[in-house]
Every structure is written in C-alpha cells, then in structure tokens.
Coordinates of N, CA and C in Angstrom, one line a residue:
X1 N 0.8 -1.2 0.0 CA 0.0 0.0 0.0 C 0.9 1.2 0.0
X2 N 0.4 1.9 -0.2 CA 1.4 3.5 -0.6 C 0.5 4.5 -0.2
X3 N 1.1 5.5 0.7 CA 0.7 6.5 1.1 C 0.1 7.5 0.1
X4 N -1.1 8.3 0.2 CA -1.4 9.5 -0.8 C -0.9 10.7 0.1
X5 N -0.3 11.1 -1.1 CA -0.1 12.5 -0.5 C -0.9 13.8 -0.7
X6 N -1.8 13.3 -1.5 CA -3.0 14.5 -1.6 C -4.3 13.2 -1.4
X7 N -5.0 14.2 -0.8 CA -6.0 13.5 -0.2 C -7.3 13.1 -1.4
X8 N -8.1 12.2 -1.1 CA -9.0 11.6 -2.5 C -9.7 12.6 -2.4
X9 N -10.6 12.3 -3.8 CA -11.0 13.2 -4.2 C -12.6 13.7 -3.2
X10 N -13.2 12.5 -2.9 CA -14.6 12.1 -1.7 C -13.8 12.9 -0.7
X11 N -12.8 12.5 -0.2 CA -12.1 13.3 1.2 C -11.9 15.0 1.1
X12 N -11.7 15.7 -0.1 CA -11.2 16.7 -0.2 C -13.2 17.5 -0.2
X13 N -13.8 16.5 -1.0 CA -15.0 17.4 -0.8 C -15.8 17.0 0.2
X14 N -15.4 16.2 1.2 CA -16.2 16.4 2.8 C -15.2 17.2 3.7
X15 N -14.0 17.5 3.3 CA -13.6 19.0 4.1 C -13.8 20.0 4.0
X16 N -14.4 20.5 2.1 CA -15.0 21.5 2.2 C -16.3 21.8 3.1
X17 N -17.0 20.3 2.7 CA -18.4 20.6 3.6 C -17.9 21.1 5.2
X18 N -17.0 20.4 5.9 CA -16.7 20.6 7.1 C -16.5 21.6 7.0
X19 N -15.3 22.5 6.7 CA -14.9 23.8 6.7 C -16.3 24.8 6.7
X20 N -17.2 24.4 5.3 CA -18.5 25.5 6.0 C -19.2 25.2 6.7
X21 N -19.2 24.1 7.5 CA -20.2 23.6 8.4 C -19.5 23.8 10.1
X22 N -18.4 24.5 9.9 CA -17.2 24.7 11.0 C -18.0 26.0 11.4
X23 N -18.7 27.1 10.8 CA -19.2 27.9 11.3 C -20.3 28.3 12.0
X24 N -21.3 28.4 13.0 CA -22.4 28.4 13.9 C -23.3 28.7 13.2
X25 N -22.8 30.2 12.2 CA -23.9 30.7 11.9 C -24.3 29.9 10.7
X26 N -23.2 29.3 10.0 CA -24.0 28.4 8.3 C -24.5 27.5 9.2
X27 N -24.1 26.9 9.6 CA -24.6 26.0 10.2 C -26.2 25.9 10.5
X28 N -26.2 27.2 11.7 CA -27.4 27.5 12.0 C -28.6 27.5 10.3
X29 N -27.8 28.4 9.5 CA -28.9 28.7 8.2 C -29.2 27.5 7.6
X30 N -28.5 26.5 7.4 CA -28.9 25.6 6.9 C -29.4 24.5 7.4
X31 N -29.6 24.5 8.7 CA -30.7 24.0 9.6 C -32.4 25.1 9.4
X32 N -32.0 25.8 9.0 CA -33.1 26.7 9.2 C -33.9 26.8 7.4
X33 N -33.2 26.1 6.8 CA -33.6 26.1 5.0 C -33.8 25.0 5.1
X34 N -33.8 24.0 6.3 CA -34.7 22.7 6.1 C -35.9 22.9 5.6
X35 N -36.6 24.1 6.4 CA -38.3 24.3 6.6 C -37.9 25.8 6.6
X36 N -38.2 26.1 5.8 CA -37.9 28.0 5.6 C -39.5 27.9 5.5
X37 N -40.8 27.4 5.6 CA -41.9 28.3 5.6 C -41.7 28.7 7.5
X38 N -41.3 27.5 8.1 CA -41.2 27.6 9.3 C -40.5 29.0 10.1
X39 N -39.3 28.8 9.2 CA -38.4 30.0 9.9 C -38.1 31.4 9.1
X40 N -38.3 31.6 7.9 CA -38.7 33.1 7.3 C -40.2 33.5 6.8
X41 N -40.1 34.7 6.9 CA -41.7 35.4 6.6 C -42.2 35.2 5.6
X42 N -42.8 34.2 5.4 CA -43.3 33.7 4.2 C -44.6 34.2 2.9
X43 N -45.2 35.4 4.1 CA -45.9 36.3 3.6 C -44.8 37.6 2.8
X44 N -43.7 37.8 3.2 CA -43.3 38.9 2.6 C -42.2 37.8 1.4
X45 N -42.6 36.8 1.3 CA -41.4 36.2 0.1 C -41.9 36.7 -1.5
X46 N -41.3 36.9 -2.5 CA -41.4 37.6 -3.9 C -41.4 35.8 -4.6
X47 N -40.7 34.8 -3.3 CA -41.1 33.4 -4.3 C -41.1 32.5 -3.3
X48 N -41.5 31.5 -3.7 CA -41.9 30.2 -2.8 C -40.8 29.8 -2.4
X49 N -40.4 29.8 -1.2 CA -39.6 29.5 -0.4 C -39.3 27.8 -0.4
X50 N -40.3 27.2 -0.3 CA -39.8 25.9 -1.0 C -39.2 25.5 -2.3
X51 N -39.7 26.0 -3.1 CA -39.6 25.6 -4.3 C -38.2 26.4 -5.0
X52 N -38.1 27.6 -5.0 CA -36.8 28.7 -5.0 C -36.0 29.1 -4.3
X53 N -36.5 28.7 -2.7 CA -35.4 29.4 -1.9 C -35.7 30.3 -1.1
X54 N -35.2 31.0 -0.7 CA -35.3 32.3 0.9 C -34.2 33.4 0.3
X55 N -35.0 34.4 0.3 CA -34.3 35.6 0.1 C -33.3 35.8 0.9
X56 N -31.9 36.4 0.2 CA -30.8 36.7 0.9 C -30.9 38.0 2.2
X57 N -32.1 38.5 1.7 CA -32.2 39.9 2.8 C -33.3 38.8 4.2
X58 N -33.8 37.9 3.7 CA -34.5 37.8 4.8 C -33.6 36.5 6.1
X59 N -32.4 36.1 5.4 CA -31.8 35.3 5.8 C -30.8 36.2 6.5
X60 N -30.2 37.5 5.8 CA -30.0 38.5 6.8 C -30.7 38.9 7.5
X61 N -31.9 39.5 7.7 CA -32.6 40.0 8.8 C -32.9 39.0 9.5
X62 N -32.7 38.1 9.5 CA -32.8 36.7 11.1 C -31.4 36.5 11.4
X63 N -30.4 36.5 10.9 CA -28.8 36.4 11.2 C -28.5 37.5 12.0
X64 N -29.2 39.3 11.8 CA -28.9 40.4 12.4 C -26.9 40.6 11.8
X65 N -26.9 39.7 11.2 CA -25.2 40.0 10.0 C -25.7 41.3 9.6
X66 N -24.6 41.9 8.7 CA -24.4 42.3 7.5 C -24.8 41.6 6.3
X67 N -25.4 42.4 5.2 CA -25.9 41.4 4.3 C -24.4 41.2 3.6
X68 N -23.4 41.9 3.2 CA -21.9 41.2 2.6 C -21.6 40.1 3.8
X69 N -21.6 39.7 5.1 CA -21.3 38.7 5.8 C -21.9 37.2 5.5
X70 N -23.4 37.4 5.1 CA -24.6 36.6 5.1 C -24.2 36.2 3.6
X71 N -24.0 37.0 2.4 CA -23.4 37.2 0.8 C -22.2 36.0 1.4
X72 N -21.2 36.2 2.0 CA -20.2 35.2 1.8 C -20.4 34.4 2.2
X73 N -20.9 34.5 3.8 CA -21.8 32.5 3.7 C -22.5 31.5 3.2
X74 N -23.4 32.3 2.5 CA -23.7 31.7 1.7 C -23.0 31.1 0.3
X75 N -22.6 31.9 0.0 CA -21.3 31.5 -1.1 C -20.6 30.0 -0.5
X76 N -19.8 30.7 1.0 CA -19.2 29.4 0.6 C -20.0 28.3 1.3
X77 N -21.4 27.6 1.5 CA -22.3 26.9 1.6 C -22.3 26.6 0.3
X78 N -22.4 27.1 -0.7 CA -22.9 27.0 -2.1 C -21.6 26.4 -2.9
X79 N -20.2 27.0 -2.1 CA -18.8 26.1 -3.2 C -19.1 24.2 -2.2
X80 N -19.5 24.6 -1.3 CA -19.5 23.3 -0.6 C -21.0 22.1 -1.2
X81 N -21.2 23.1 -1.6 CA -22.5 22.0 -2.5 C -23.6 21.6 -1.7
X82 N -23.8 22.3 -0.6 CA -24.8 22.4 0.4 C -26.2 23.1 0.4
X83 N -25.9 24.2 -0.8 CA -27.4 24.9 -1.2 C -27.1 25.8 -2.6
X84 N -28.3 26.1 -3.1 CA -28.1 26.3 -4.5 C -28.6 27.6 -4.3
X85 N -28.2 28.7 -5.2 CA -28.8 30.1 -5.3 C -29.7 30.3 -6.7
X86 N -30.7 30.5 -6.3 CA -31.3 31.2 -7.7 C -32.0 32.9 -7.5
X87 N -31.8 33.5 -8.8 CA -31.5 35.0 -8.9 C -33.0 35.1 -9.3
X88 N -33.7 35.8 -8.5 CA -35.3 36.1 -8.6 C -35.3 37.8 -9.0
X89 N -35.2 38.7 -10.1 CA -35.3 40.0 -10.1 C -33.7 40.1 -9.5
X90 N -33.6 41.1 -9.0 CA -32.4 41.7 -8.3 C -32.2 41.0 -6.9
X91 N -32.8 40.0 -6.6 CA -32.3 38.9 -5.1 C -31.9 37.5 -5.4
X92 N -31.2 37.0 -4.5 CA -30.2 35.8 -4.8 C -31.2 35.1 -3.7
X93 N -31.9 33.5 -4.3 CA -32.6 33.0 -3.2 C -31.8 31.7 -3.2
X94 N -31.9 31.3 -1.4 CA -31.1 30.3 -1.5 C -31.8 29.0 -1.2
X95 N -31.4 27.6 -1.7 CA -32.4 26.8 -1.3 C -31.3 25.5 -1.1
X96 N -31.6 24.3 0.4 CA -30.9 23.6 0.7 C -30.7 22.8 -1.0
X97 N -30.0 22.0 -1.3 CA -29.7 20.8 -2.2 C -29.2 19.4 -1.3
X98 N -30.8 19.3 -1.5 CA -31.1 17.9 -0.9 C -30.3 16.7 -1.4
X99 N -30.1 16.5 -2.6 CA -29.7 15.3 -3.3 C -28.0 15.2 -3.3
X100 N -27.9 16.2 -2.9 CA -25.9 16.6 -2.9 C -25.9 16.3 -1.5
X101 N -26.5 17.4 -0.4 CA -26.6 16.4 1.1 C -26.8 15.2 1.3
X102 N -27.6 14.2 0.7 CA -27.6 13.0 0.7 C -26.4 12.1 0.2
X103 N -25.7 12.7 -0.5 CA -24.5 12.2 -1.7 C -23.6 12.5 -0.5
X104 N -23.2 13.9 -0.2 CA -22.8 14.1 1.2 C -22.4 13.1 2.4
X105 N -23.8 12.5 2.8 CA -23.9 11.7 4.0 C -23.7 10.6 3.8
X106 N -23.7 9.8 2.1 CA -22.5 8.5 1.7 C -22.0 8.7 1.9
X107 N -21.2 10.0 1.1 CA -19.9 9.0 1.0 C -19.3 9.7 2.5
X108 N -19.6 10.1 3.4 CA -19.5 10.4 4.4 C -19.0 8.8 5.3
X109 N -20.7 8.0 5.4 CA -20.6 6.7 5.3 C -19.6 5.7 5.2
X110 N -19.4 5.9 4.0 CA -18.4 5.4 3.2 C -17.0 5.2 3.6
X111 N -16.6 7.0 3.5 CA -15.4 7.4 3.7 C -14.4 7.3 5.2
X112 N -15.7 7.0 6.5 CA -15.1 7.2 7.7 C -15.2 5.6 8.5

C-alpha cells in the first residue's frame, strides 16, 4: 500500500463541507432552510420559499449580520454544495440541495 499525499478526491469534498459547516452561523442557516416556511416570513417572500429558496435579505434580517457577511456565507455553503442560489429579479434565493446532502452523507458513510 502506498501513502497519498493529496488527499481523495470524496475526502477533499467532505472537508470543504466541514470547513463551511465549522461555522455556527452556516450551520445555524442551513438547519433553518430545512423548513424555511417555518423559519422566514413567508408572507413577505417575492417566491416560494420551498420551491426557490429564501431571500438573501431575509436570511440576513434573522442572522442580524451584515448582508456582505450573510453574501459570503452563503457563497461558501454553495462552493461546498450544500445549497443552490437562484436570482429572482435583483435577489439571490437560496435553497438547501437535498440530493448533494444526501450524496454528502454517503460517502461520508463510506469514507469514515
């Protein structure tokens, strides 16, 4: 057997997940995009929160962030493959990706 010196390719993308999931606050949001009718105002959404996602402003106004703080968390949730953004008019809505978390929690499985 022979040592790798760069780590596989499954291993490199469950440390990105870790690395954004190392934070309280993503963390928190994407527990909270499980059931976003639950946890944002679902009356003031411009789109269905299930089906498109949760406004970037309303995901700030429950974080109490900065919306550039809340902009880069989400981002890197999104290089980690943990939620998808879709651009509704002039707002970026974010929504969990279910089928990547599940792929996620293989090879997670798998890998440990």
């Amino acid at each position: 057997m022979t040592a790798h010196t760069e780590p596989e390719p499954d291993v490199e993308q469950l440390l990105d997940v870790f690395k954004a999931l190392a934070n309280p606050v993503r963390l928190q949001v994407l527990r909270w995009l499980r059931e976003p009718v639950r946890h944002f105002p679902v009356e003031r959404a411009i789109a269905d929160p299930v089906e498109v996602g949760v406004c970037v402003t309303h995901i700030q106004e429950k974080t109490g962030l900065a919306q550039s703080t809340v902009s880069a968390y989400m981002a890197e949730l999104q290089r980690a493959g943990l939620v998808r953004a879709t651009r509704v008019g002039k707002w970026t809505h974010y929504k969990r990706d279910e089928a990547r978390i599940a792929e996620l929690v293989a090879t997670l499985g798998h890998t440990l």
